[in-house]
CSV table of C-alpha atoms and ligand atoms in Angstrom, one decimal:
chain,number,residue,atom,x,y,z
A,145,UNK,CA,-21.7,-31.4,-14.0
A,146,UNK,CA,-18.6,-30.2,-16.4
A,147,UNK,CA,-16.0,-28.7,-13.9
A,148,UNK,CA,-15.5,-25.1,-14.7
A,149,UNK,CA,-11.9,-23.8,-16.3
A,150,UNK,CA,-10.9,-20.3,-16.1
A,151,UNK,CA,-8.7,-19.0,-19.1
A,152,UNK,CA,-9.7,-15.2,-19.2
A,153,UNK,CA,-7.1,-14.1,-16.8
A,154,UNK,CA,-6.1,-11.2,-18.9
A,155,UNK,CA,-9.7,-10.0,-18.0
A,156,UNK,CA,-9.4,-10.8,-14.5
A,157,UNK,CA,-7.8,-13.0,-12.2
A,158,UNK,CA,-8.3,-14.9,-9.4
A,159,UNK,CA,-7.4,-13.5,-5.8
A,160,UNK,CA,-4.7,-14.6,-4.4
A,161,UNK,CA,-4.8,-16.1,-0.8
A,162,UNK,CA,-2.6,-13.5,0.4
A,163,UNK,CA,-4.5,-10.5,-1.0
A,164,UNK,CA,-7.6,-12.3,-0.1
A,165,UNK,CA,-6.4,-12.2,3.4
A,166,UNK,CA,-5.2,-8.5,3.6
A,167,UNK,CA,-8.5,-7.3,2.5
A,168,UNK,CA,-10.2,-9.2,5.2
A,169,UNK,CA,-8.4,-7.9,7.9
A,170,UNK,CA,-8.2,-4.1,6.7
A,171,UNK,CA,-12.1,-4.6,6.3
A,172,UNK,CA,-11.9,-5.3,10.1
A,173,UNK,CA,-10.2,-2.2,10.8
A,174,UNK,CA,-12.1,1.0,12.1
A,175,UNK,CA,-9.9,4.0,11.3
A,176,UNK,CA,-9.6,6.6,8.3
A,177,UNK,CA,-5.8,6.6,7.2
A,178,UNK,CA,-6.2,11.0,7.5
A,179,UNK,CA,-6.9,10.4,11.1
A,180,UNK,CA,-4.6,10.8,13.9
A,181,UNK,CA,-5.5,8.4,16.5
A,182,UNK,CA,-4.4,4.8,17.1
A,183,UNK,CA,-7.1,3.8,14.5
A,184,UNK,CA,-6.5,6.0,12.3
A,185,UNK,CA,-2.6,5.5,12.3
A,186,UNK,CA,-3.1,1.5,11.5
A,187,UNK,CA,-5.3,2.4,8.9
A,188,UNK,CA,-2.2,4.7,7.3
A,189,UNK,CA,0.3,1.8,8.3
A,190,UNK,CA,-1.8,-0.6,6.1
A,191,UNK,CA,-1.5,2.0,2.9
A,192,UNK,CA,2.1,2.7,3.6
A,193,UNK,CA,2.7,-1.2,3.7
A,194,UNK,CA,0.7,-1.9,0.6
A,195,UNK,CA,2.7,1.4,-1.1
A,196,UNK,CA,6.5,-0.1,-0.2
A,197,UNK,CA,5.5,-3.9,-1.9
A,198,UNK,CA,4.3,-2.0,-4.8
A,199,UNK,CA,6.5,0.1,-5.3
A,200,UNK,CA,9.2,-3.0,-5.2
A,201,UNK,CA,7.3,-5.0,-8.1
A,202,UNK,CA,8.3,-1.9,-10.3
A,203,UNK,CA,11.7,-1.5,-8.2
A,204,UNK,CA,10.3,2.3,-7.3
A,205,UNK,CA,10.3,4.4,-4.4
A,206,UNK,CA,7.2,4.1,-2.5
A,207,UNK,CA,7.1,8.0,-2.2
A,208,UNK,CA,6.4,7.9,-6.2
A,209,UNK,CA,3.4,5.2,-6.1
A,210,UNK,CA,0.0,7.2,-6.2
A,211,UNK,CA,-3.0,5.3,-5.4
A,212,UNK,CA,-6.1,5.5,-7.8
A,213,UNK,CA,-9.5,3.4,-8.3
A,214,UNK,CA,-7.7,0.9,-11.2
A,215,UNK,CA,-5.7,1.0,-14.6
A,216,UNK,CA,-8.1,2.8,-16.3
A,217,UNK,CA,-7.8,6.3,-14.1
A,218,UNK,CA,-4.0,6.1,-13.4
A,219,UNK,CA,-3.9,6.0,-17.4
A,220,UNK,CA,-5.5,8.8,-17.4
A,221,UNK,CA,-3.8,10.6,-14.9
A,222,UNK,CA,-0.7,10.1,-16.5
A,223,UNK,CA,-2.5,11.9,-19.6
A,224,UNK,CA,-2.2,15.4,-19.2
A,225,UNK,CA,-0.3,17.9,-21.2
A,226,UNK,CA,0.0,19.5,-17.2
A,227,UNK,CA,2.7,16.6,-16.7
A,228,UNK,CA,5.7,18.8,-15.2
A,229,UNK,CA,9.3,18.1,-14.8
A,230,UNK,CA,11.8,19.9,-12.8
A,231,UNK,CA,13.0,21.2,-15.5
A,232,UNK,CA,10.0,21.9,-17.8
A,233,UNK,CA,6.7,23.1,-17.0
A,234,UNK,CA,5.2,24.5,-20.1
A,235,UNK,CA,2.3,22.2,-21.0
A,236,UNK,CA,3.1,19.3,-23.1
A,237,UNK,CA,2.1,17.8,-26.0
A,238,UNK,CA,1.4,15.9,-28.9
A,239,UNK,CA,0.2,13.1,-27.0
A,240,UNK,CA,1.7,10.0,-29.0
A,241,UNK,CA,-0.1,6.5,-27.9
A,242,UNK,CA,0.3,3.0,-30.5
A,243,UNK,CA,-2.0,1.4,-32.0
A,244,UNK,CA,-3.3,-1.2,-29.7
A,245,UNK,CA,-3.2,0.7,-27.3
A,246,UNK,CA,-6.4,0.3,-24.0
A,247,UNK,CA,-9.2,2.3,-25.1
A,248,UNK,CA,-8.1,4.2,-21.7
A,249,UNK,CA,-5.1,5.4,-23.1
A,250,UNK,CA,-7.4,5.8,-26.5
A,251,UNK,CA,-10.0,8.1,-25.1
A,252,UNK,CA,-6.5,10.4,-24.9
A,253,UNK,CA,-7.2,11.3,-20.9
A,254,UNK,CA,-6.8,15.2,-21.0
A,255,UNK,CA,-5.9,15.5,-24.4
A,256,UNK,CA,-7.8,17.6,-27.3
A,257,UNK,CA,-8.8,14.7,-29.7
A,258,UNK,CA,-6.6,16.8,-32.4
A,259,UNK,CA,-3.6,16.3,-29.8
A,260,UNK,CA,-3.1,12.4,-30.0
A,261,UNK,CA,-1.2,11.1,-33.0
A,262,UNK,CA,-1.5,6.7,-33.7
A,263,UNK,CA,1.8,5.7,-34.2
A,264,UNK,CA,1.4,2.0,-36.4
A,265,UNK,CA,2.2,-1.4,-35.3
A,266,UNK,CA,4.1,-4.3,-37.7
A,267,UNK,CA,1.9,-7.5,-38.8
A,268,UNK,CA,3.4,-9.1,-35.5
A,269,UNK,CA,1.0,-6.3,-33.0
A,270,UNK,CA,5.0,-4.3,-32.3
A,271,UNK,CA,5.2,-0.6,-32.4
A,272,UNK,CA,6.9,0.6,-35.0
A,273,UNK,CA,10.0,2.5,-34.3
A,274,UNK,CA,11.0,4.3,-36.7
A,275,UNK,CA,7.3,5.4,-37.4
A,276,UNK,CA,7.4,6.7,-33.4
A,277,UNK,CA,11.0,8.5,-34.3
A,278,UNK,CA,9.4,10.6,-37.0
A,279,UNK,CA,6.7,11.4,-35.0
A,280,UNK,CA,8.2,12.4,-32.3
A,281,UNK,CA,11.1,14.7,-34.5
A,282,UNK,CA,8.7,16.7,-35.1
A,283,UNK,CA,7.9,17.8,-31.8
A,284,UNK,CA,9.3,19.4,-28.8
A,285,UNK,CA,7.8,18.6,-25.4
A,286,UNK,CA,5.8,15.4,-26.5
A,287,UNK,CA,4.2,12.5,-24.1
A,288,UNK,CA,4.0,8.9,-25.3
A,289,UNK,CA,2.3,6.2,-23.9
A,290,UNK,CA,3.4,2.7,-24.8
A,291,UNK,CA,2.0,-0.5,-23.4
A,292,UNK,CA,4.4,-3.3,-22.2
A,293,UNK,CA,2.1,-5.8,-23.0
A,294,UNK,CA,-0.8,-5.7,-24.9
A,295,UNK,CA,-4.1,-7.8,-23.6
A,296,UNK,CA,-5.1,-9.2,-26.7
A,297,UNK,CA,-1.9,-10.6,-28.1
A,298,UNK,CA,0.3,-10.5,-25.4
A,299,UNK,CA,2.7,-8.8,-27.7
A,300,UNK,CA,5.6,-7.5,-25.5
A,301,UNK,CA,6.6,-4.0,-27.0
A,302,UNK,CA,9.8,-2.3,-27.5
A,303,UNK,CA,9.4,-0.2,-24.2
A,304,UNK,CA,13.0,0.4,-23.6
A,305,UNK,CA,14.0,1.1,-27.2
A,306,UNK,CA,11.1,3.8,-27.7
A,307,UNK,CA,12.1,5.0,-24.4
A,308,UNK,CA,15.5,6.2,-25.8
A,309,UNK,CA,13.9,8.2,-28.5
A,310,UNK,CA,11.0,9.6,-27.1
A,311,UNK,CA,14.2,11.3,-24.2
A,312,UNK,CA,16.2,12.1,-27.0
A,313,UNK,CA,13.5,14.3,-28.4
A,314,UNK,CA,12.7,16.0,-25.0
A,315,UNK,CA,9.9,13.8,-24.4
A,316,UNK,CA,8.4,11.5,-21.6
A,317,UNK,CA,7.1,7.8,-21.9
A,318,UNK,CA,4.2,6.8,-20.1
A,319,UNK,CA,4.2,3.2,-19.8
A,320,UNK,CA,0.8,1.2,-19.4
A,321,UNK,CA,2.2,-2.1,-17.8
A,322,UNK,CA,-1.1,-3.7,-16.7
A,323,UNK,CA,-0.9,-6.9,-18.7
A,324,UNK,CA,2.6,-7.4,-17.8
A,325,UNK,CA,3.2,-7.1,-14.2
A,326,UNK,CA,3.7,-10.2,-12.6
A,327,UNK,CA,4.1,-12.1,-15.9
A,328,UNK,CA,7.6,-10.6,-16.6
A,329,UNK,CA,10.2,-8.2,-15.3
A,330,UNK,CA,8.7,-4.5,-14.9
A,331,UNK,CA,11.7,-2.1,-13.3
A,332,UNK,CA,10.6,1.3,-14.2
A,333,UNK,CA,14.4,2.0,-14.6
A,334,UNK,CA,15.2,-0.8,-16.5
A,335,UNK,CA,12.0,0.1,-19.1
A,336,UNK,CA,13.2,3.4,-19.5
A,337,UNK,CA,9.4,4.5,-18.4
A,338,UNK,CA,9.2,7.8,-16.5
A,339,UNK,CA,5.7,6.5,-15.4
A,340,UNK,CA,3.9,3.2,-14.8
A,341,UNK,CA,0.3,1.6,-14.8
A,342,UNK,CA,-0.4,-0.9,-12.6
A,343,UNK,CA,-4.1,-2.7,-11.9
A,344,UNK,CA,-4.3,-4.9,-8.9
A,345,UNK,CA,-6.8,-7.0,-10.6
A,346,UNK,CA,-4.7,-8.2,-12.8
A,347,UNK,CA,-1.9,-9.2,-10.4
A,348,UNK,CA,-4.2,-11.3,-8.4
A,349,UNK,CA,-5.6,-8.8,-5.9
A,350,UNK,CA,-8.8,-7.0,-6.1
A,351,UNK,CA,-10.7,-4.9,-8.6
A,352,UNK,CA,-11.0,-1.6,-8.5
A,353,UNK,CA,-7.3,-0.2,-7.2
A,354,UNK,CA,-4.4,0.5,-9.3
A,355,UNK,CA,-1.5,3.0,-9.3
A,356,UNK,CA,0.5,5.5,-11.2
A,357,UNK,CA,3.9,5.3,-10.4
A,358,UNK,CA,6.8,7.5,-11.3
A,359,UNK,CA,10.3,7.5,-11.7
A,360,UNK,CA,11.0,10.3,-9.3
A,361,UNK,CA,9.6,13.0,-8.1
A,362,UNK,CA,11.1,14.9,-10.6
A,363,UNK,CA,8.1,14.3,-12.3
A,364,UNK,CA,4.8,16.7,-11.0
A,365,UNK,CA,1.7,15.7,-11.9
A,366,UNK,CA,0.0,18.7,-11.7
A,367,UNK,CA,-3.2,18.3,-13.0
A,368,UNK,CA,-4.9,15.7,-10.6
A,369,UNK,CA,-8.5,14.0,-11.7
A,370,UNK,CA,-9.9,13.8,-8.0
A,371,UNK,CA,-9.8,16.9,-6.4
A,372,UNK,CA,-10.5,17.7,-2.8
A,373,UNK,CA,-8.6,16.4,-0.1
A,374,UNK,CA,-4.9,16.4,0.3
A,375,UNK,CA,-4.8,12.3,0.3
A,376,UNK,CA,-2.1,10.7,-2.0
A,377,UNK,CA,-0.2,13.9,-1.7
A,378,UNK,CA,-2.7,16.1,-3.0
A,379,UNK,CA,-2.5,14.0,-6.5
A,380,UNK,CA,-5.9,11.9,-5.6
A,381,UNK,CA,-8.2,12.8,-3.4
A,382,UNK,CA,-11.0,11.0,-1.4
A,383,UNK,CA,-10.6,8.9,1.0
A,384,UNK,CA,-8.5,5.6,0.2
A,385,UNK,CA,-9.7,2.3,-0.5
A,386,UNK,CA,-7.9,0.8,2.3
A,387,UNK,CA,-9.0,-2.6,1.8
A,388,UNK,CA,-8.2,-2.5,-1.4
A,389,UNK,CA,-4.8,-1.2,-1.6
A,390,UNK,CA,-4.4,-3.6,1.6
A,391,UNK,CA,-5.0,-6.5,-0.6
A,392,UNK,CA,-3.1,-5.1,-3.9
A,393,UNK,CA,0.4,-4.8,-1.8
A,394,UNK,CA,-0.4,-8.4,-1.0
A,395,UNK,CA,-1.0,-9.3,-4.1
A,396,UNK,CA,2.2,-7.2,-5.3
A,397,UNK,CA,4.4,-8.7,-2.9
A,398,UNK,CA,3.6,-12.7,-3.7
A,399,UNK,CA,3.8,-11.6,-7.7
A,400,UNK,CA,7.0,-9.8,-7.0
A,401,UNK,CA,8.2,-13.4,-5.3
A,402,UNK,CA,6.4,-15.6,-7.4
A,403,UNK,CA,6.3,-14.2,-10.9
A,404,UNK,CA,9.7,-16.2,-12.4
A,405,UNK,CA,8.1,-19.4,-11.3
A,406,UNK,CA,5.2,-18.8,-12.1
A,407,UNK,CA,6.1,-17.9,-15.7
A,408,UNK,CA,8.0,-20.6,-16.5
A,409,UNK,CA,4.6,-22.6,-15.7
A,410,UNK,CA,2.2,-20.9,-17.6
A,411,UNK,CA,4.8,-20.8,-20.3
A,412,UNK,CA,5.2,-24.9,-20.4
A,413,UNK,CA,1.2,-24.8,-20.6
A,414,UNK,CA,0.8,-22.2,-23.1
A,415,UNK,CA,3.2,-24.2,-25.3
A,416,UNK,CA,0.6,-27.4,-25.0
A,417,UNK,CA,-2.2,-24.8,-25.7
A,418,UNK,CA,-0.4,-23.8,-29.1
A,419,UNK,CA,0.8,-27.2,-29.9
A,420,UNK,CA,-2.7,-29.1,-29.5
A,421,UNK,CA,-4.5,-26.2,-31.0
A,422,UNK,CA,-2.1,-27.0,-34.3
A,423,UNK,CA,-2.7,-30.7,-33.6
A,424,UNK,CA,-6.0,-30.8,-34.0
A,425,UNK,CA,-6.6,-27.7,-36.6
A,426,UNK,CA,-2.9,-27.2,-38.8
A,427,UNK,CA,-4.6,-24.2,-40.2
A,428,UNK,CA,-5.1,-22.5,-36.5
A,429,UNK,CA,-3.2,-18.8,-36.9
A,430,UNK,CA,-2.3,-17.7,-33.7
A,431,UNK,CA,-1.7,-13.8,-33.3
A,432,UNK,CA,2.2,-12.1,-32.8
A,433,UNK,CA,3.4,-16.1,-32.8
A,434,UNK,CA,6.7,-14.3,-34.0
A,435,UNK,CA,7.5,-11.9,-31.5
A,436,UNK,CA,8.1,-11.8,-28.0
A,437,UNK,CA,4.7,-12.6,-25.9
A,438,UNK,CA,3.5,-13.2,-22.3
A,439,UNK,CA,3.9,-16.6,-21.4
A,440,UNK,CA,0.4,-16.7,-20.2
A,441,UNK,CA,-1.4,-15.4,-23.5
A,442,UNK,CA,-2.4,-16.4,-26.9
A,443,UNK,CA,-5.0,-15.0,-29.4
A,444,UNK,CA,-5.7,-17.5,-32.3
A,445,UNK,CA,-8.3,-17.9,-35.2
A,446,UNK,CA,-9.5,-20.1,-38.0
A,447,UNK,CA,-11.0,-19.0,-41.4
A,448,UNK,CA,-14.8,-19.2,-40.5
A,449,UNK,CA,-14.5,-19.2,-37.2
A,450,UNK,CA,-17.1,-16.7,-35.4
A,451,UNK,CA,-15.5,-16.1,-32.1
A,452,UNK,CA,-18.6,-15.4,-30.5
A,453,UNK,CA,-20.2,-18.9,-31.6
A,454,UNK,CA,-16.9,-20.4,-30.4
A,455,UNK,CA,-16.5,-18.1,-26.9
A,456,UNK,CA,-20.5,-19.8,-26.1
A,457,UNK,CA,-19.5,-23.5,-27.3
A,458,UNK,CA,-16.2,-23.2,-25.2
A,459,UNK,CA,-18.5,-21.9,-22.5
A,460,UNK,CA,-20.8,-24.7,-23.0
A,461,UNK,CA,-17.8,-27.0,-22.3
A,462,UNK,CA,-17.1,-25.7,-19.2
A,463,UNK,CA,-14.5,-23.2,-20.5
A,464,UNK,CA,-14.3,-19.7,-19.8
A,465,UNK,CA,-12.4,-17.5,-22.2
A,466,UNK,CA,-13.0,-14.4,-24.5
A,467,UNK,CA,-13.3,-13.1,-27.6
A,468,UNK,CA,-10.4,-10.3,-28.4
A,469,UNK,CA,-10.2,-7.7,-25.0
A,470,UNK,CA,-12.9,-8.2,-21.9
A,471,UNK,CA,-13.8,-4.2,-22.2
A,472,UNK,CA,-15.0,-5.0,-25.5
A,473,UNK,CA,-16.8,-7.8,-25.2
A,474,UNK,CA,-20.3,-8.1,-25.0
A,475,UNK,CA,-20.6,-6.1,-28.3
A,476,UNK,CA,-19.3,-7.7,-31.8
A,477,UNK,CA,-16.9,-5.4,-32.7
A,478,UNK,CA,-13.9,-5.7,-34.6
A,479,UNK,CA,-10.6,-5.8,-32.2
A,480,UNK,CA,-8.7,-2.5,-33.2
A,481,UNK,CA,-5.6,-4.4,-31.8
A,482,UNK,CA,-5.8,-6.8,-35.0
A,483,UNK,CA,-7.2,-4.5,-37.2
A,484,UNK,CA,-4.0,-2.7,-37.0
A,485,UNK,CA,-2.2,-5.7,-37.4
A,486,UNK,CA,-2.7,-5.4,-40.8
A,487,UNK,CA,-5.3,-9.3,-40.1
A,488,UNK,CA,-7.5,-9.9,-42.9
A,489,UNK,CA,-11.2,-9.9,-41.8
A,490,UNK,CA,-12.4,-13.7,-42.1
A,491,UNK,CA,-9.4,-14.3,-39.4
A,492,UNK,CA,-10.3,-11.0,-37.5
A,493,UNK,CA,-13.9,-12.8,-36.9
A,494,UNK,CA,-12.7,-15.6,-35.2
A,495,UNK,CA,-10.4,-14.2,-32.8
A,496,UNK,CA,-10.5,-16.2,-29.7
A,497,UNK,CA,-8.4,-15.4,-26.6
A,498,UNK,CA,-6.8,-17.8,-24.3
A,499,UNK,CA,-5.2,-16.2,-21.1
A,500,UNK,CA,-3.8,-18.3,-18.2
A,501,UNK,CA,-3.0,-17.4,-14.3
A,502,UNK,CA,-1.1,-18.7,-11.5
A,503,UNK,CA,-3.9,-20.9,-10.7
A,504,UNK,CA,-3.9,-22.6,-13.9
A,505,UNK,CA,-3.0,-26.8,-14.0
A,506,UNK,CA,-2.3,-29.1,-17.1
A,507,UNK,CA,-5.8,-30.3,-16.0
A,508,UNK,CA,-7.1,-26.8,-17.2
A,509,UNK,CA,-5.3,-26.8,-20.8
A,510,UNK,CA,-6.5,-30.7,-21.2
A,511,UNK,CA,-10.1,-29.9,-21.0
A,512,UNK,CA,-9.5,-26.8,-22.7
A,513,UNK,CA,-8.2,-28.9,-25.7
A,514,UNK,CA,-11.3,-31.6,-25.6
A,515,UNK,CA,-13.3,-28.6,-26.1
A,516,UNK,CA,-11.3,-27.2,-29.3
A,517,UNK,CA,-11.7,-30.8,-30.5
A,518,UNK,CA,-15.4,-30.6,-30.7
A,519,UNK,CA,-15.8,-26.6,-31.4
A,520,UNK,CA,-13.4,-27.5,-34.6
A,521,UNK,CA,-14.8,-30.3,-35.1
A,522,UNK,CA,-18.2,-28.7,-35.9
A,523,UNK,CA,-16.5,-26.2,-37.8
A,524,UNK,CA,-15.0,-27.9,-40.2
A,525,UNK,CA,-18.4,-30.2,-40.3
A,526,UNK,CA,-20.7,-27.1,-41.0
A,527,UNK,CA,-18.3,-25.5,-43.7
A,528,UNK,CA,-18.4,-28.8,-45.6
A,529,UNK,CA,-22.2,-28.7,-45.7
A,530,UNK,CA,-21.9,-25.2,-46.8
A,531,UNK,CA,-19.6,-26.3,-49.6
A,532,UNK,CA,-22.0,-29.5,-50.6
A,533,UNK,CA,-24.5,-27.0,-50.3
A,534,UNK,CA,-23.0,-24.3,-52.7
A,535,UNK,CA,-21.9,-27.2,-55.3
B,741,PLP,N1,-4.6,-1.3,-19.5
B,741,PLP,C1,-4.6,-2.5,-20.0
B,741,PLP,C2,-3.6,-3.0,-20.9
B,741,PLP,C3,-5.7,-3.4,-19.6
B,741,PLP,O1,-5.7,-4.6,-20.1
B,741,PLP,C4,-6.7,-2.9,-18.7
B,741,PLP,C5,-7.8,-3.8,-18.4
B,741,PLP,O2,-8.2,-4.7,-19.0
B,741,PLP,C6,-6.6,-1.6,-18.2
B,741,PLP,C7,-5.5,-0.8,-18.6
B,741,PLP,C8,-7.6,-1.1,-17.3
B,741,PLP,O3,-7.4,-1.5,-16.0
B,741,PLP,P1,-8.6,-1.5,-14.9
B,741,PLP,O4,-9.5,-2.7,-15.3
B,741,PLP,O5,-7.9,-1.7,-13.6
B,741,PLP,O6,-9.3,-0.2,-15.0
C-alpha cells in the first residue's frame, strides 16, 4: 500500500503529543470550571493554565484572551461596530477588511453588508496601503481587519504598517493571525494589532477552540455573540470546552517553544518543494513567490492544469493536499484570494496548494515530488494530444 503524506496543514494539522495529552487528562476530570468545589476548581486551574500559554504565544496578558468555539467566531466577535475603547464608545464603523480576507471575516460578522469596504491587494496577494490610507481618511471611528497570513498564499501582510494608519485615523486593527501563529513571530504589540485570532487547530491542538485576544482591556467588547452565563467574563457564554482549551494551551506552549525551529525546517523543505516543482515543470507559477510568505506554504499552477483533477491524482499517489482554501473545497469555485490577485483564469484553474507542518520529513516532499512527476507528466501528455488533435 502507498504510505500516506499529509501536506494540507493550512487546513488542519496534526495534534501534537502535548495537546494530545492535555485533552486526555481534562477529559478525565469531573468538574464544571463555574463550580466551586475541589472539582470544580481543577477544572478552572486547567482554563487558567491553557489562558497564560496563550496568552504568551501572542506576548498578551492572559486576562485579555477570551475563549470561543475556533477562528471563525472570534473573527466575528471581533466584528462589531459595539467594539468600545476607553475612550470611545460611539458605535464604529466602516468596517474595512482586504481582499483575501477568510470568508469569516467576509460575511462582515455584525456589520450591515453596506458597512464593509474591500480594500485591494498587489499581483503579489499584499494589501495595498495606500489604497487602505484613502479609505480609512475618509472616516472617523473605522475597524479594519487584516490577516497576518493568508491560507492560500501564505502571503505575510503588512500588519504593522497598516497598523500605523488605521491609529492615525482614530481607528482599530483587528488582526486574523490564524495561519501564522506558530509559523512566525505574532506579538500583538509588536503587530500593532489591538486584537488577535487565534485557532487551536491550526497550531497543532484540537478543532473547535480558538480565541480573541486583545491588547488591553482598554478595549470592551461589548456586544458578545453567546449570551447567557457570565463565563469568559461575560464576553462568551456557555460552559467551556475544557478539554479543548486544555489541549490548545498545550499546543500554544510547544509552538511558542518550537516555532523558530520548526520554521527553519519547513522552510529548507518548502525550498525543495519549489525547486523540484521548477525541475520538473520550468513553466510551474507559484503564487506571491515575490513577497514575504510562510515557510510552510506554497500555492502554484500550470496552464491547463485543473486543480481538482490534480488534488485526486495527488490523492491517488498517496498525497494529501488541496485545491486553493479547505472551506472552499469541495465546490469548484474560483479562489477570491487569486482572483484579486489580478491571476488570469487558465492559472486560477489549476491552483494547487501545498502546506507543510511540524510533522513533515524530506521523506514527505520526496514522494510528494514523484507524484508531480507523473501528474505533469500526464499533463503535458494529454495537451499534446489535444494539439495533434486540433492540427
Ligand atoms: N482565518 C483563517 C485565515 C483561516 O485559515 C481559518 C481556517 O481555515 C479561519 C480563520 C477559521 O478558523 P476555524 O477553522 O478555527 O474556525
Amino acid at each position: 500500500m502507498t504510505q500516506r503524506v499529509y501536506l494540507d496543514w493550512n487546513a488542519t494539522g496534526r495534534l501534537r503529543p502535548e495537546a494530545r495529552q492535555a485533552l486526555q487528562d481534562a477529559l478525565a476530570l469531573a468538574g464544571n470550571p463555574s463550580s466551586v468545589h475541589a472539582e470544580g476548581r481543577a477544572a478552572r486551574r486547567l482554563i487558567e493554565g491553557a489562558r497564560e500559554q496563550v496568552a504568551a504565544l501572542v506576548a498578551a496578558r492572559p486576562a485579555d484572551v477570551f475563549f470561543t468555539s475556533g477562528g471563525t467566531e472570534a473573527n466575528i466577535l471581533a466584528l462589531s461596530p459595539a467594539i468600545e475603547t476607553l475612550t470611545e464608545k460611539r458605535p464604529r464603523g466602516p468596517l474595512l477588511i482586504s481582499a483575501i480576507e477568510h470568508s469569516s471575516v467576509r460575511s462582515g460578522g455584525r456589520f450591515s453588508r453596506q458597512a464593509v469596504t474591500e480594500i485591494a491587494v498587489d499581483g503579489e496577494g499584499r494589501v495595498d496601503l495606500a489604497a487602505l490610507a484613502e479609505a480609512v481618511s475618509g472616516t472617523t471611528r473605522p475597524l479594519v481587519s487584516l490577516m497576518l497570513a493568508n491560507n492560500e498564499t501564505g502571503v505575510v501582510q503588512p500588519v504593522a504598517q497598516a497598523a500605523a494608519i488605521v491609529h492615525a485615523a482614530g481607528g482599530l486593527l483587528h488582526v486574523d493571525a490564524v495561519q501564522a501563529a506558530g509559523r512566525i513571530p505574532c506579538e500583538i504589540g509588536l503587530l500593532g494589532a489591538d486584537l488577535i485570532t487565534l485557532s487551536a487547530h491550526k497550531i497543532g491542538g484540537p478543532k473547535g477552540v480558538g480565541a480573541l485576544i486583545r491588547l488591553s482591556e482598554d478595549i470592551h467588547l461589548a456586544d458578545p455573540l453567546v449570551r447567557g452565563g457570565g463565563q469568559e467574563r461575560g464576553t462568551r457564554a456557555g460552559t467551556e470546552n475544557v478539554a479543548g482549551i486544555a489541549g490548545f494551551g498545550a499546543a500554544a506552549a510547544a509552538a511558542s517553544r518550537e516555532h523558530a525551529e520548526e520554521a527553519t525546517h519547513m522552510l529548507a523543505l518548502r525550498n525543495l518543494i519549489e525547486d523540484g516543482l521548477r525541475a520538473v515543470a520550468p513553466q510551474t507559477v507559484i503564487f506571491g513567490a515575490g513577497a514575504e510568505r510562510l515557510p510552510n506554504t506554497t500555492l502554484f499552477s500550470l496552464e491547463g492544469m485543473k486543480a481538482e483533477t490534480a488534488v485526486i491524482a495527488f490523492d491517488l499517489e498517496g498525497v494529501a493536499l488541496s485545491s486553493g482554501a479547505a472551506c472552499s473545497s469541495g465546490k469548484v469555485q474560483p479562489s477570491h484570494v487569486l482572483a484579486a490577485m489580478g491571476v488570469s483564469p487558465l492559472l486560477l484553474r489549476g491552483a494547487v496548494r501545498v502546506s507543510l507542518g511540524w510533522e513533515t520529513t524530506e521523506a514527505d516532499v520526496a514522494q510528494f515530488l514523484r507524484a508531480w512527476r507523473k501528474v505533469s507528466t500526464a499533463l503535458s501528455k494529454r495537451s499534446k494530444e489535444q494539439r495533434g488533435m486540433a492540427a
